[in-house]
PDB file of C-alpha atoms in Angstrom:
ATOM      1  CA  MET S   1      -4.998 -10.977  14.285  1.00 93.00           C
ATOM      2  CA  SER S   2      -5.679  -9.709  10.662  1.00 97.00           C
ATOM      3  CA  PHE S   3      -7.179  -7.364   8.412  1.00 98.00           C
ATOM      4  CA  GLU S   4      -8.654  -7.186   4.807  1.00 98.00           C
ATOM      5  CA  GLY S   5      -8.593  -4.756   2.145  1.00 98.00           C
ATOM      6  CA  SER S   6      -9.501  -4.282  -1.456  1.00 98.00           C
ATOM      7  CA  CYS S   7      -9.576  -2.331  -4.685  1.00 98.00           C
ATOM      8  CA  HIS S   8     -12.985  -0.178  -5.072  1.00 98.00           C
ATOM      9  CA  CYS S   9     -14.392  -2.815  -7.450  1.00 98.00           C
ATOM     10  CA  GLY S  10     -13.750  -5.828  -5.506  1.00 97.00           C
ATOM     11  CA  ALA S  11     -11.521  -7.553  -7.998  1.00 98.00           C
ATOM     12  CA  VAL S  12      -8.438  -7.356  -5.840  1.00 98.00           C
ATOM     13  CA  ARG S  13      -8.470  -8.477  -2.179  1.00 98.00           C
ATOM     14  CA  PHE S  14      -5.815  -9.113   0.490  1.00 98.00           C
ATOM     15  CA  GLU S  15      -5.272  -9.977   3.931  1.00 98.00           C
ATOM     16  CA  VAL S  16      -2.529  -8.932   6.484  1.00 98.00           C
ATOM     17  CA  GLN S  17      -1.715 -11.107   9.340  1.00 98.00           C
ATOM     18  CA  ALA S  18      -0.874  -8.079  11.754  1.00 98.00           C
ATOM     19  CA  PRO S  19      -3.209  -6.054  14.146  1.00 97.00           C
ATOM     20  CA  ILE S  20      -4.782  -3.156  12.413  1.00 96.00           C
ATOM     21  CA  PRO S  21      -2.306  -0.536  12.415  1.00 97.00           C
ATOM     22  CA  THR S  22      -2.858   2.825  14.411  1.00 97.00           C
ATOM     23  CA  GLN S  23      -0.385   4.679  12.479  1.00 97.00           C
ATOM     24  CA  ALA S  24       0.335   5.719   8.615  1.00 98.00           C
ATOM     25  CA  ILE S  25       2.830   7.281   6.568  1.00 97.00           C
ATOM     26  CA  SER S  26       1.697  10.187   4.725  1.00 97.00           C
ATOM     27  CA  CYS S  27       4.293  10.762   2.072  1.00 94.00           C
ATOM     28  CA  ASN S  28       4.696  14.015  -0.287  1.00 94.00           C
ATOM     29  CA  CYS S  29       6.570  12.532  -3.260  1.00 90.00           C
ATOM     30  CA  SER S  30       5.200  13.065  -6.783  1.00 91.00           C
ATOM     31  CA  HIS S  31       3.101   9.765  -6.420  1.00 90.00           C
ATOM     32  CA  CYS S  32       1.709   9.558  -3.096  1.00 91.00           C
ATOM     33  CA  ARG S  33       0.629  13.045  -3.001  1.00 93.00           C
ATOM     34  CA  ARG S  34      -1.471  12.757  -5.978  1.00 94.00           C
ATOM     35  CA  LYS S  35      -2.998   9.810  -5.191  1.00 94.00           C
ATOM     36  CA  GLY S  36      -3.618  10.723  -1.468  1.00 94.00           C
ATOM     37  CA  PHE S  37      -1.965   7.177   0.151  1.00 95.00           C
ATOM     38  CA  LEU S  38      -2.011   6.463   3.529  1.00 97.00           C
ATOM     39  CA  LEU S  39       0.701   3.802   3.756  1.00 97.00           C
ATOM     40  CA  SER S  40       1.581   1.362   6.597  1.00 98.00           C
ATOM     41  CA  PHE S  41       4.548  -1.244   5.808  1.00 97.00           C
ATOM     42  CA  PHE S  42       4.647  -5.075   6.479  1.00 98.00           C
ATOM     43  CA  PRO S  43       6.961  -8.015   5.835  1.00 98.00           C
ATOM     44  CA  GLU S  44       6.028  -9.776   2.622  1.00 97.00           C
ATOM     45  CA  ALA S  45       4.971 -13.150   4.500  1.00 98.00           C
ATOM     46  CA  GLN S  46       2.414 -11.365   6.720  1.00 98.00           C
ATOM     47  CA  PHE S  47       0.371 -10.258   3.485  1.00 98.00           C
ATOM     48  CA  THR S  48      -1.415 -12.576   1.173  1.00 98.00           C
ATOM     49  CA  LEU S  49      -3.362 -11.815  -1.977  1.00 98.00           C
ATOM     50  CA  LEU S  50      -6.650 -13.479  -1.636  1.00 98.00           C
ATOM     51  CA  GLN S  51      -7.769 -12.789  -5.387  1.00 98.00           C
ATOM     52  CA  GLY S  52      -7.348 -10.797  -8.260  1.00 98.00           C
ATOM     53  CA  GLU S  53      -3.376 -11.481  -9.334  1.00 97.00           C
ATOM     54  CA  SER S  54      -4.740 -11.695 -13.192  1.00 97.00           C
ATOM     55  CA  SER S  55      -6.686  -8.065 -12.367  1.00 97.00           C
ATOM     56  CA  LEU S  56      -3.163  -6.172 -11.244  1.00 98.00           C
ATOM     57  CA  GLY S  57      -1.287  -4.113 -13.257  1.00 97.00           C
ATOM     58  CA  SER S  58       1.950  -2.525 -12.407  1.00 96.00           C
ATOM     59  CA  TYR S  59       3.617   1.151 -12.309  1.00 94.00           C
ATOM     60  CA  ARG S  60       7.189   1.704 -11.421  1.00 91.00           C
ATOM     61  CA  PHE S  61       8.727   5.193 -11.742  1.00 86.00           C
ATOM     62  CA  ASN S  62      11.760   7.177 -10.369  1.00 81.00           C
ATOM     63  CA  THR S  63      14.354   4.304  -9.357  1.00 78.00           C
ATOM     64  CA  HIS S  64      11.911   1.526 -10.199  1.00 83.00           C
ATOM     65  CA  LYS S  65      12.400  -0.257  -6.813  1.00 88.00           C
ATOM     66  CA  ILE S  66       9.020   0.025  -5.666  1.00 91.00           C
ATOM     67  CA  ASN S  67       6.228  -2.065  -7.818  1.00 96.00           C
ATOM     68  CA  HIS S  68       3.281  -0.238  -7.529  1.00 95.00           C
ATOM     69  CA  ARG S  69       0.016  -2.689  -8.092  1.00 97.00           C
ATOM     70  CA  PHE S  70      -3.237  -1.432  -9.121  1.00 97.00           C
ATOM     71  CA  CYS S  71      -6.603  -3.116 -10.179  1.00 98.00           C
ATOM     72  CA  GLN S  72      -6.776  -2.592 -14.128  1.00 98.00           C
ATOM     73  CA  ALA S  73     -10.594  -2.402 -13.712  1.00 98.00           C
ATOM     74  CA  CYS S  74     -11.034   0.503 -11.155  1.00 98.00           C
ATOM     75  CA  GLY S  75      -7.496   1.907 -10.987  1.00 96.00           C
ATOM     76  CA  THR S  76      -7.225   1.648  -6.956  1.00 97.00           C
ATOM     77  CA  GLN S  77      -3.646   0.846  -5.950  1.00 97.00           C
ATOM     78  CA  ALA S  78      -4.234  -1.027  -2.857  1.00 97.00           C
ATOM     79  CA  PHE S  79      -0.513  -1.768  -2.224  1.00 98.00           C
ATOM     80  CA  ALA S  80       2.903  -2.037  -3.404  1.00 97.00           C
ATOM     81  CA  GLU S  81       5.793  -4.472  -3.458  1.00 97.00           C
ATOM     82  CA  GLY S  82       9.234  -3.471  -2.494  1.00 96.00           C
ATOM     83  CA  ALA S  83      12.206  -3.919  -0.225  1.00 95.00           C
ATOM     84  CA  ASN S  84      13.429  -2.848   2.923  1.00 91.00           C
ATOM     85  CA  PRO S  85      17.014  -1.243   3.007  1.00 91.00           C
ATOM     86  CA  ASP S  86      18.229  -4.843   4.317  1.00 95.00           C
ATOM     87  CA  GLY S  87      16.759  -6.368   1.486  1.00 94.00           C
ATOM     88  CA  SER S  88      13.743  -8.242   2.919  1.00 97.00           C
ATOM     89  CA  ALA S  89      10.758  -8.140   0.999  1.00 97.00           C
ATOM     90  CA  VAL S  90       7.941  -5.608   1.935  1.00 98.00           C
ATOM     91  CA  ARG S  91       4.227  -4.700   1.150  1.00 98.00           C
ATOM     92  CA  ALA S  92       3.105  -1.150   1.481  1.00 97.00           C
ATOM     93  CA  VAL S  93      -0.660  -1.250   2.031  1.00 98.00           C
ATOM     94  CA  ASN S  94      -2.743   1.729   1.164  1.00 98.00           C
ATOM     95  CA  LEU S  95      -4.815   2.083   4.511  1.00 98.00           C
ATOM     96  CA  ARG S  96      -7.457   3.863   2.519  1.00 97.00           C
ATOM     97  CA  CYS S  97      -8.288   0.589   1.039  1.00 98.00           C
ATOM     98  CA  VAL S  98      -9.022  -1.192   4.692  1.00 98.00           C
ATOM     99  CA  PRO S  99     -12.793  -0.352   5.379  1.00 97.00           C
ATOM    100  CA  SER S 100     -12.321  -1.258   9.009  1.00 96.00           C
ATOM    101  CA  ILE S 101      -9.735   1.148   9.589  1.00 96.00           C
ATOM    102  CA  ASP S 102     -10.955   4.405  11.465  1.00 96.00           C
ATOM    103  CA  LEU S 103      -8.639   6.859   8.970  1.00 97.00           C
ATOM    104  CA  ASP S 104      -9.246   9.715  11.384  1.00 96.00           C
ATOM    105  CA  ALA S 105      -8.086   8.040  14.391  1.00 97.00           C
ATOM    106  CA  LEU S 106      -4.658   7.266  12.560  1.00 97.00           C
ATOM    107  CA  SER S 107      -1.707   8.896  13.859  1.00 97.00           C
ATOM    108  CA  LEU S 108      -0.124  10.568  10.808  1.00 97.00           C
ATOM    109  CA  GLN S 109       3.721  10.329  10.239  1.00 97.00           C
ATOM    110  CA  LYS S 110       4.800  12.710   7.610  1.00 96.00           C
ATOM    111  CA  TYR S 111       7.665  11.468   5.207  1.00 94.00           C
ATOM    112  CA  ASP S 112       9.284  13.901   2.779  1.00 94.00           C
ATOM    113  CA  GLY S 113       9.469  11.885  -0.201  1.00 89.00           C
ATOM    114  CA  ALA S 114       9.611  14.931  -2.220  1.00 90.00           C
ATOM    115  CA  LYS S 115      13.139  15.650  -1.120  1.00 88.00           C
ATOM    116  CA  ALA S 116      14.377  12.024  -0.648  1.00 71.00           C
TER     117      ALA S 116
END
């Protein structure tokens, strides 16, 4: 099973080799709160950037451990690159950028990133 997502203008497209998530993380850190992210995390090996590497910009803040990737044309941040506590590479996918997902059906897990 897999699903695809993209930025708003379509310049950046990705695929995740995993079932469509039924849960998402809703974080209240200064970045996620402002952008309204609903996130799901996947091992790097399950994530494929289909197009748009040259269209991507990067934004890092706070500890600079997460590379927030965004389309330089439309500004949409469809995913971020980071690492799990064990050091393994992970991709945080913004589920709002996956058209096949019913966002209202997601079970939201709240994460207090403002205090982390």
